[in-house]
Coordinates of C-alpha atoms in Angstrom, one line a residue:
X1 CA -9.9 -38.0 -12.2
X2 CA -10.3 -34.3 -13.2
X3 CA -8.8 -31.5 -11.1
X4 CA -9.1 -28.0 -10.7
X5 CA -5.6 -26.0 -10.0
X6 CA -6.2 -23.7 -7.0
X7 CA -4.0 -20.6 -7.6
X8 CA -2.8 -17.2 -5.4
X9 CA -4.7 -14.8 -7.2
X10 CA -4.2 -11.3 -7.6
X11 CA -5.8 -8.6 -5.5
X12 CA -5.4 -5.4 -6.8
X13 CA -3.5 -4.2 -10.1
X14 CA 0.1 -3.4 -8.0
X15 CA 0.1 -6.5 -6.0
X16 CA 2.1 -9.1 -7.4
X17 CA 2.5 -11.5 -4.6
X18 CA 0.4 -12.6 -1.4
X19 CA 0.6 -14.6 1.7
X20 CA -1.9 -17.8 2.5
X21 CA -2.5 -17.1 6.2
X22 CA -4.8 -19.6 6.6
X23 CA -6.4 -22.9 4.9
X24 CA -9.8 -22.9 5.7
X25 CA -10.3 -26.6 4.5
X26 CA -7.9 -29.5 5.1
X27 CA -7.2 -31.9 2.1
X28 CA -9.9 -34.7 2.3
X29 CA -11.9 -31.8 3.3
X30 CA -15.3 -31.3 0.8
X31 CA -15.7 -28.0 -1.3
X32 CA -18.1 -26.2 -2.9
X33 CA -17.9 -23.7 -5.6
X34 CA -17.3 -20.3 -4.4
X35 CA -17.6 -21.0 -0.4
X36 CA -14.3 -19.7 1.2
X37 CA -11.4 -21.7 0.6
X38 CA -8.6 -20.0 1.8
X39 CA -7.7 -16.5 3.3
X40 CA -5.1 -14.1 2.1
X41 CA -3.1 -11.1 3.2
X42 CA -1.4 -8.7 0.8
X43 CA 0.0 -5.2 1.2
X44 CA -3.6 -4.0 0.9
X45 CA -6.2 -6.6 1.9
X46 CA -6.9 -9.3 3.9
X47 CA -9.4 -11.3 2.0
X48 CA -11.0 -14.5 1.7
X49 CA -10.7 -16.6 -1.5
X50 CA -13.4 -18.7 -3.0
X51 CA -13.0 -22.5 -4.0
X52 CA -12.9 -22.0 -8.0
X53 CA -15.0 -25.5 -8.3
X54 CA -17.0 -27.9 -6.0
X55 CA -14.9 -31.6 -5.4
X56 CA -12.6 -32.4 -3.0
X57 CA -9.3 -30.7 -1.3
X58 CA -6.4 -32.9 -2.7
X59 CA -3.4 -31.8 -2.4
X60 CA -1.9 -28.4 -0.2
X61 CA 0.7 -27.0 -2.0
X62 CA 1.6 -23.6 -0.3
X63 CA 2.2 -24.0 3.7
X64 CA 0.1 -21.3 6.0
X65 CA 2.5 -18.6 6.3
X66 CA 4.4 -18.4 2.8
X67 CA 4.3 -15.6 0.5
X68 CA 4.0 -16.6 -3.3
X69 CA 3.8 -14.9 -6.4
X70 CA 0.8 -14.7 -8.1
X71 CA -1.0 -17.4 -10.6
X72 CA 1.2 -19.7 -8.2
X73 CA -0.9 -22.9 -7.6
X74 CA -1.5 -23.3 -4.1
X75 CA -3.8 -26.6 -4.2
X76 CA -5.4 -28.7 -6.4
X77 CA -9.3 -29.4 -5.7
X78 CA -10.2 -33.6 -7.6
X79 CA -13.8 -34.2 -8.7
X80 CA -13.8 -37.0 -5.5
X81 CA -11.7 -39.9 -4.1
X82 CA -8.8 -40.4 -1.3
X83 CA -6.9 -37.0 -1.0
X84 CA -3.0 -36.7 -0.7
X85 CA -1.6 -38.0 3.1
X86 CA 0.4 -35.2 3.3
X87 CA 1.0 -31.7 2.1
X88 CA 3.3 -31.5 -1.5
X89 CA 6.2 -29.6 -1.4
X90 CA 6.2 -26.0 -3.0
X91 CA 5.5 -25.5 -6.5
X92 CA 8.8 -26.4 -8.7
X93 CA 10.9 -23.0 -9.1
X94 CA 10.6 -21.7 -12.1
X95 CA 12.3 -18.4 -13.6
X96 CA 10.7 -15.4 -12.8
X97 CA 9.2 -13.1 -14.8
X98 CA 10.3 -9.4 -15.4
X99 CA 8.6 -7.2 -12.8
X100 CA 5.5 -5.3 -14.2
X101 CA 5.6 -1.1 -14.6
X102 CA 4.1 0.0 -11.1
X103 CA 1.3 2.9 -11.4
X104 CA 1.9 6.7 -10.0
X105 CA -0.3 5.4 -7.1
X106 CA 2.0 2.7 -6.3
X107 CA 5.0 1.7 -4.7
X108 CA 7.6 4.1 -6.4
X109 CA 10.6 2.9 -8.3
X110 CA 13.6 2.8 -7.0
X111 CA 15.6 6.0 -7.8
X112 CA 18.5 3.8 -8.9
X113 CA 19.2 0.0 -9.8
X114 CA 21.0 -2.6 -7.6
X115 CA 23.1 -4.0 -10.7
X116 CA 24.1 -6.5 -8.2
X117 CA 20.7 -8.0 -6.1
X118 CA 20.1 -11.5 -7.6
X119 CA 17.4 -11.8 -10.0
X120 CA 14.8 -9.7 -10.2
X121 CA 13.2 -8.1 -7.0
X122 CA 9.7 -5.7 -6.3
X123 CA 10.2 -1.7 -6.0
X124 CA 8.8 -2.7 -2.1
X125 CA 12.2 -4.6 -1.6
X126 CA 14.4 -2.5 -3.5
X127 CA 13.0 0.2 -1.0
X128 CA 13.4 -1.3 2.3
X129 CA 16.8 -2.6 1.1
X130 CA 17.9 1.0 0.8
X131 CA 16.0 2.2 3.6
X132 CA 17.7 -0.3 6.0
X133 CA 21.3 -0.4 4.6
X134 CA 20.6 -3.9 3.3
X135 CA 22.7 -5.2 0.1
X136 CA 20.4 -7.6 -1.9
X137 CA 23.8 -10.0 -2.5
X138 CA 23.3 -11.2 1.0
X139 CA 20.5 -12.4 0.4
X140 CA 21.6 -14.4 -2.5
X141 CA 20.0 -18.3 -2.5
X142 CA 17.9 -17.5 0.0
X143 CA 14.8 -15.6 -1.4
X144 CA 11.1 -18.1 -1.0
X145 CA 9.8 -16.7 -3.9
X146 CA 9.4 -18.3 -7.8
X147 CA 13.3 -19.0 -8.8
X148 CA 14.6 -18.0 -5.5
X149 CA 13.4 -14.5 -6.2
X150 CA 13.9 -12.3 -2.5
X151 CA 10.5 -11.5 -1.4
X152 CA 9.2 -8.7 0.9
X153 CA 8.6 -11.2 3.6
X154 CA 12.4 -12.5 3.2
X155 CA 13.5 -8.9 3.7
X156 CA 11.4 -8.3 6.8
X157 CA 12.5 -11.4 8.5
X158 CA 16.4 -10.4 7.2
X159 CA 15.6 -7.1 8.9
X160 CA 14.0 -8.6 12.7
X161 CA 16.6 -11.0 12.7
X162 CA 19.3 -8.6 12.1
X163 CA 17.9 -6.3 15.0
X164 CA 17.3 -9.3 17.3
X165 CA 20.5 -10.9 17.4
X166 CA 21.9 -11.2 20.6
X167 CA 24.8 -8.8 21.5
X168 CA 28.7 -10.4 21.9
X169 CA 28.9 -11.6 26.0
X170 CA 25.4 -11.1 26.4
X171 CA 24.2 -13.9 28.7
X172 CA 20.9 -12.4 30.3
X173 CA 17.8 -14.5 28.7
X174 CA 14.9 -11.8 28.3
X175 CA 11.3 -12.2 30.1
X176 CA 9.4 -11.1 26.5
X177 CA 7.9 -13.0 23.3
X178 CA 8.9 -12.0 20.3
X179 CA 5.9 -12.3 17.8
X180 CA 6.7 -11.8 14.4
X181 CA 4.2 -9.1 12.7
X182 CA 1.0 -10.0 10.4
X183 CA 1.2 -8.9 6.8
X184 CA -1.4 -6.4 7.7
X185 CA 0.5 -4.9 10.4
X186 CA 4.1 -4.7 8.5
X187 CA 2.2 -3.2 5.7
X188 CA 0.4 -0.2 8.2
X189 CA 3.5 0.4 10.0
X190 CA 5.3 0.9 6.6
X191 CA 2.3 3.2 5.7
X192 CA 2.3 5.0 8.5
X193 CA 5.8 6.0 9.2
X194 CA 6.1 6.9 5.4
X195 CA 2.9 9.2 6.4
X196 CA 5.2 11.0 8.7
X197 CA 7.5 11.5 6.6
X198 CA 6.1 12.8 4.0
X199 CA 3.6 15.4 5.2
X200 CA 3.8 18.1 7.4
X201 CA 1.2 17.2 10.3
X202 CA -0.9 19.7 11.7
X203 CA -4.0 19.0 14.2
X204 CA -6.6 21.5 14.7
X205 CA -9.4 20.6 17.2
X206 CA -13.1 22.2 17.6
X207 CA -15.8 21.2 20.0
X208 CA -19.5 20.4 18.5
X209 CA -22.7 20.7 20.5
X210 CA -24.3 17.6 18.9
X211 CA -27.9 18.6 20.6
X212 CA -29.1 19.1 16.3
X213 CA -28.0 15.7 14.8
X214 CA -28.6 13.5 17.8
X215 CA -32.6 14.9 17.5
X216 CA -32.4 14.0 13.8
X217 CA -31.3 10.8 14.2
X218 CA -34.0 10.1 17.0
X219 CA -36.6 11.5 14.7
X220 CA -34.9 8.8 11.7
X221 CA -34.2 5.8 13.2
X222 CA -37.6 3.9 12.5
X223 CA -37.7 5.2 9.0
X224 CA -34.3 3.9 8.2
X225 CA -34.9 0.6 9.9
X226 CA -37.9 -0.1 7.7
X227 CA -35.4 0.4 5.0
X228 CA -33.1 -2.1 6.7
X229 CA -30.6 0.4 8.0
X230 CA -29.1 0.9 11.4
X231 CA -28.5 4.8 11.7
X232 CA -25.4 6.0 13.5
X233 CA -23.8 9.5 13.9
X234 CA -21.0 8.8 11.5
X235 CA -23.1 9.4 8.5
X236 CA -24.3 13.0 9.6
X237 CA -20.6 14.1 10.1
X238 CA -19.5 12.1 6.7
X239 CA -22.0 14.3 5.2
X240 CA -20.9 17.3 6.9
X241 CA -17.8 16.8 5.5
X242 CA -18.8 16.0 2.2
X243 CA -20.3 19.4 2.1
X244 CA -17.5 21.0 3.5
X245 CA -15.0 19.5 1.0
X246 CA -16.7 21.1 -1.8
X247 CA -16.4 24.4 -0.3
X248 CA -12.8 23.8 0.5
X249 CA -11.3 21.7 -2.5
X250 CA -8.0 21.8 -1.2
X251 CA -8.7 19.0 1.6
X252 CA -9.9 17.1 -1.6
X253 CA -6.6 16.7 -2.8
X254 CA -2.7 15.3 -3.3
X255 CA 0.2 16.3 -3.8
X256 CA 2.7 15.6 -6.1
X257 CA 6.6 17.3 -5.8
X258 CA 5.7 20.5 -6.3
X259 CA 1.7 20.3 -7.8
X260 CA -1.2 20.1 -6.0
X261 CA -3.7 17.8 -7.9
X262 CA -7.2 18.6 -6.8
X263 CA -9.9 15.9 -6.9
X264 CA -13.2 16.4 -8.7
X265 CA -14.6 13.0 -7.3
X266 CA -15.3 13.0 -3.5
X267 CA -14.7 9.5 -2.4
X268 CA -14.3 8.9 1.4
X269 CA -12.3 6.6 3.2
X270 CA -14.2 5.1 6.9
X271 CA -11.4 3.8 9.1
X272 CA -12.5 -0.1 10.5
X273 CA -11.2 -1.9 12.6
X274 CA -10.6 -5.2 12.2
X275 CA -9.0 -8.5 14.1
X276 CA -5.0 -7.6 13.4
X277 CA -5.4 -3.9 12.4
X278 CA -7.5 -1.2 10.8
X279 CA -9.0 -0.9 7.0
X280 CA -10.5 1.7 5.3
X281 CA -12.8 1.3 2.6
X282 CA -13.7 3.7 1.1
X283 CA -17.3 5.2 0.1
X284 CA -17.0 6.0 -3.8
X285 CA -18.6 9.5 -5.3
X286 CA -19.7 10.0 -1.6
X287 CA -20.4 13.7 -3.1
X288 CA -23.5 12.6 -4.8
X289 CA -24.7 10.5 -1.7
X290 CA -27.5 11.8 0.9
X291 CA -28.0 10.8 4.3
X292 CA -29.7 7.3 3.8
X293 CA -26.8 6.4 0.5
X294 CA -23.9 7.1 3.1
X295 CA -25.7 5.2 6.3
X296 CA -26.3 2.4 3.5
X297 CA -22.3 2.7 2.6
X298 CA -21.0 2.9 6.0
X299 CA -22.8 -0.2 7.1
X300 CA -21.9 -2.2 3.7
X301 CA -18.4 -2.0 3.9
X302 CA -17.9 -2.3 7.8
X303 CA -19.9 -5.4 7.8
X304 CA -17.5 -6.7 4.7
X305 CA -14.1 -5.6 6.2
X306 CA -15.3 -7.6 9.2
X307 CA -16.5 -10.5 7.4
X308 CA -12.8 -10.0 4.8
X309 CA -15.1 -9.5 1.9
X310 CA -13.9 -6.1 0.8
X311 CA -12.3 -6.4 -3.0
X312 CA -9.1 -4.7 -3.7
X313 CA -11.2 -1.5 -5.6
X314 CA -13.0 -1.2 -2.3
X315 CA -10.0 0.4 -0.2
X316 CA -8.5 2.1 -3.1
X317 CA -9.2 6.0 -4.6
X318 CA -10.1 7.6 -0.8
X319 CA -9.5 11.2 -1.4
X320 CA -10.4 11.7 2.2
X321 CA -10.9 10.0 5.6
X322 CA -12.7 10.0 8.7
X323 CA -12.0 8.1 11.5
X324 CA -14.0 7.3 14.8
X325 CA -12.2 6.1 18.0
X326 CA -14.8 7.6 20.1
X327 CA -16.8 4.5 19.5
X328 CA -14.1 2.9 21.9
X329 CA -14.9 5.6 24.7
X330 CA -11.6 8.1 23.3
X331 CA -12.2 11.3 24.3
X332 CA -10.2 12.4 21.1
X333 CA -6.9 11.6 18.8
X334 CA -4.7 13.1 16.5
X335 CA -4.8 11.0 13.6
X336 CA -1.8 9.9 10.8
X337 CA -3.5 10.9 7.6
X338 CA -3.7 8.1 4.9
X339 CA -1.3 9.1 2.2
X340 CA -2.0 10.5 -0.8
X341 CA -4.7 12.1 1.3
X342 CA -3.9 15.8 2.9
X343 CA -6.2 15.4 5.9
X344 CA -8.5 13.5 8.3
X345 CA -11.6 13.6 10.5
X346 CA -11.3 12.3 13.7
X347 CA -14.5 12.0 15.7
X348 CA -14.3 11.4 19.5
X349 CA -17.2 10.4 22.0
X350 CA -20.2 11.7 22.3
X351 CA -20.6 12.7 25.9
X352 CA -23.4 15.2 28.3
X353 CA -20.8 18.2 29.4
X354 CA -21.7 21.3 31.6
X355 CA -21.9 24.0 28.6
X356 CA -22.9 27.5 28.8
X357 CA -26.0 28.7 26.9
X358 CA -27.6 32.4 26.9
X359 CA -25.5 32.3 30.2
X360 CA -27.1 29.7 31.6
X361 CA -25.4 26.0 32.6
X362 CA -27.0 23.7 30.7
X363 CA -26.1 19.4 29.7
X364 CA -25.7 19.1 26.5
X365 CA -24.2 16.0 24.0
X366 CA -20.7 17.5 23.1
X367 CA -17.9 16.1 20.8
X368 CA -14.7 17.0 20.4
X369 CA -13.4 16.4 16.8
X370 CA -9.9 16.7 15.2
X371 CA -8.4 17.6 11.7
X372 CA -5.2 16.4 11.0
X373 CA -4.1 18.3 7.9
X374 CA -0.7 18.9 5.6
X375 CA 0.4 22.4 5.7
X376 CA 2.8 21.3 2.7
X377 CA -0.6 23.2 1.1
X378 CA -3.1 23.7 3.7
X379 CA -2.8 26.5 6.3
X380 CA -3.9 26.9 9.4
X381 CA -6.6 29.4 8.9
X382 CA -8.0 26.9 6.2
X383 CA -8.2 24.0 7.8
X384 CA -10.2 26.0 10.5
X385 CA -12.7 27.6 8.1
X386 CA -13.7 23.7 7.4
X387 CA -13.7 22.6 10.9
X388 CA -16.1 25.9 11.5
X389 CA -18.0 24.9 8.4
X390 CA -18.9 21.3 9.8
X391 CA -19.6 23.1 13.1
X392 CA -22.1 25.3 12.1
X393 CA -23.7 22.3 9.8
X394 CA -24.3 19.9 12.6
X395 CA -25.4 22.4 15.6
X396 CA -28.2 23.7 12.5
X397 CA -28.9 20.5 11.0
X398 CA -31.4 20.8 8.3
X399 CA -31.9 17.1 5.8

């Protein structure tokens, strides 16, 4: 009987192991070529996989829950006949291999090597073995990975147990659950505490009489929909930002020690969320994009980080975000920007407010939007010159 090897595959050039969260078949179950198989969850994506071949679900070698590396098989898919009673045990250790060069982008290196962690480990452990006082020798024998090797997972749940345990004489049982966190949410909090640390955080806030863009989009709608579009306000201020950007290149950039690398490509980053935590894809050359090319964007990768169909080059090279909690009914936030980034649009709701005009009260649809920015290399008066900018584009919008 032919079979087909089902392996973790990997999702991005830095990721080198993943975790099956969930089987979407059970063996005896019948696949077909490329309908979803299994789903994933890596430090950057959670993601769907596709069955590599059309047969049967044999054999489930890789338990929901467990991290592998990658090119580990996880199943094996037969051409037809009984499947396997019973799920195989994990793949047979083998030795690892030598840990591949990480990218500038990446998970930095370790500034120095642990001579004595067993085997070799990822820069991601090394890190939060330093970062939490952990030596890598007591975890020795216990690592789930290929040949024992200690994975990121292994450190985390070193790390909750070691804060959970119960203190000496304590004999009060607590009222609580303690849920261990999705690979999604271990990999945000990591990104966003790092955030903090890194840059300097500034938030500057301006309101934004919205009376301009909310006539435009009116006056739009039916046009778009006969395109197959569904027009909403976060493409006016995406674009407003987009024009802003290239009049203050500084928000378009990173920084590295002590250079500031300035972009040349605008890509922007749209903050979804999701069931277990937020993505942001990201809208590539969004510089080059009109109003109808970023609605088409916007909509494109919301429906695919909803649906887990985003690819590992769709969350990666943002050189700026926005972010919308206003859908939710949030007056306004102060956003974490998404490192290497230096700043982020936050848009709140859209409400009618008492406003004076030509000193008369009038209603009028208001926002209040926020830039959080690094003043590492952006200063105040900067980052308000852009705000001002967007202002003045979306109370005069002209298409």
């Amino acid at each position: 009987m032919a079979e087909t090897k089902v392996i973790m595959p990997q999702m991005g050039e830095s990721i080198f192991e993943g975790t099956l969260t969930r089987w979407l078949k059970k063996p005896g179950d019948t696949v077909k070529r490329d309908e979803p198989l299994f789903e994933i969850s890596t430090d950057k994506i959670d993601s769907e996989i596709p069955s590599p071949a059309s047969g049967t679900l044999q054999k489930v070698l890789v338990q929901e829950g467990q991290t592998v590396e990658i090119n580990t098989v996880v199943g094996i898919i037969g051409d037809g006949g009984v499947a396997a009673p019973a799920a195989a045990p994990p793949p047979a250790v083998k030795a690892a291999a030598p840990t591949p060069p990480t990218t500038p982008s990446s998970t930095p290196a370790p500034e120095e090597s642990d001579e004595s962690a067993p085997g070799h480990v990822s820069p991601i452990v090394r890190r939060l073995a330093r970062e939490h006082g952990i030596d890598l020798s007591d975890l020795a024998g216990k690592g789930t990975g290929v040949g024992g090797r200690i994975t990121k997972n292994d450190i985390l749940a070193f790390i909750e147990q070691r804060g959970t345990a119960p203190a000496a004489g304590a004999g009060v049982t607590e009222n609580v659950e303690r849920v261990p966190m999705s690979a999604m949410r271990k990999s945000i909090s990591e990104h966003m505490v790092m955030s903090l640390r890194t840059s300097a955080h500034v938030t500057t806030f301006f309101e934004v009489d919205c009376s301009s863009i909310m006539a435009a989009r009116e006056k739009l709608r039916a046009e778009f929909e006969r395109w197959g579009i569904k027009l909403t306000v976060t493409p006016f201020f995406v674009l407003a930002a987009v024009r802003a950007l290239k009049r203050f290149p500084v928000l378009n950039a990173s920084v590295e020690g002590d250079t500031i690398i300035y972009k040349k490509t605008i890509n922007v980053g749209i903050a979804v969320n999701v069931e277990g935590g937020l993505l942001v894809p990201v809208i590539k050359e969004a510089g080059e994009k009109n109003l109808q090319q970023l609605s088409q964007s916007i909509n494109d990768l919301g429906e695919r980080a909803r649906t887990k169909k985003l690819t590992p080059d769709d969350v990666k090279g943002g050189t700026f975000s926005v972010t919308n909690p206003g859908q939710f009914g949030a007056v306004i936030g102060t956003p974490i920007i998404n490192q290497p980034q230096v700043a982020i649009l936050c848009m709140g709701g859209i409400k009618k407010r008492a406003v004076v005009v030509d000193d008369a009260i009038v209603a009028r649809p208001i926002i209040m939007l926020a830039l959080s920015f690094d003043h590492r290399i952006i200063d105040g008066a900067i980052a308000d010159q852009f705000m001002a900018d967007i202002q003045q584009q979306l109370e005069n919008w002209q298409e």
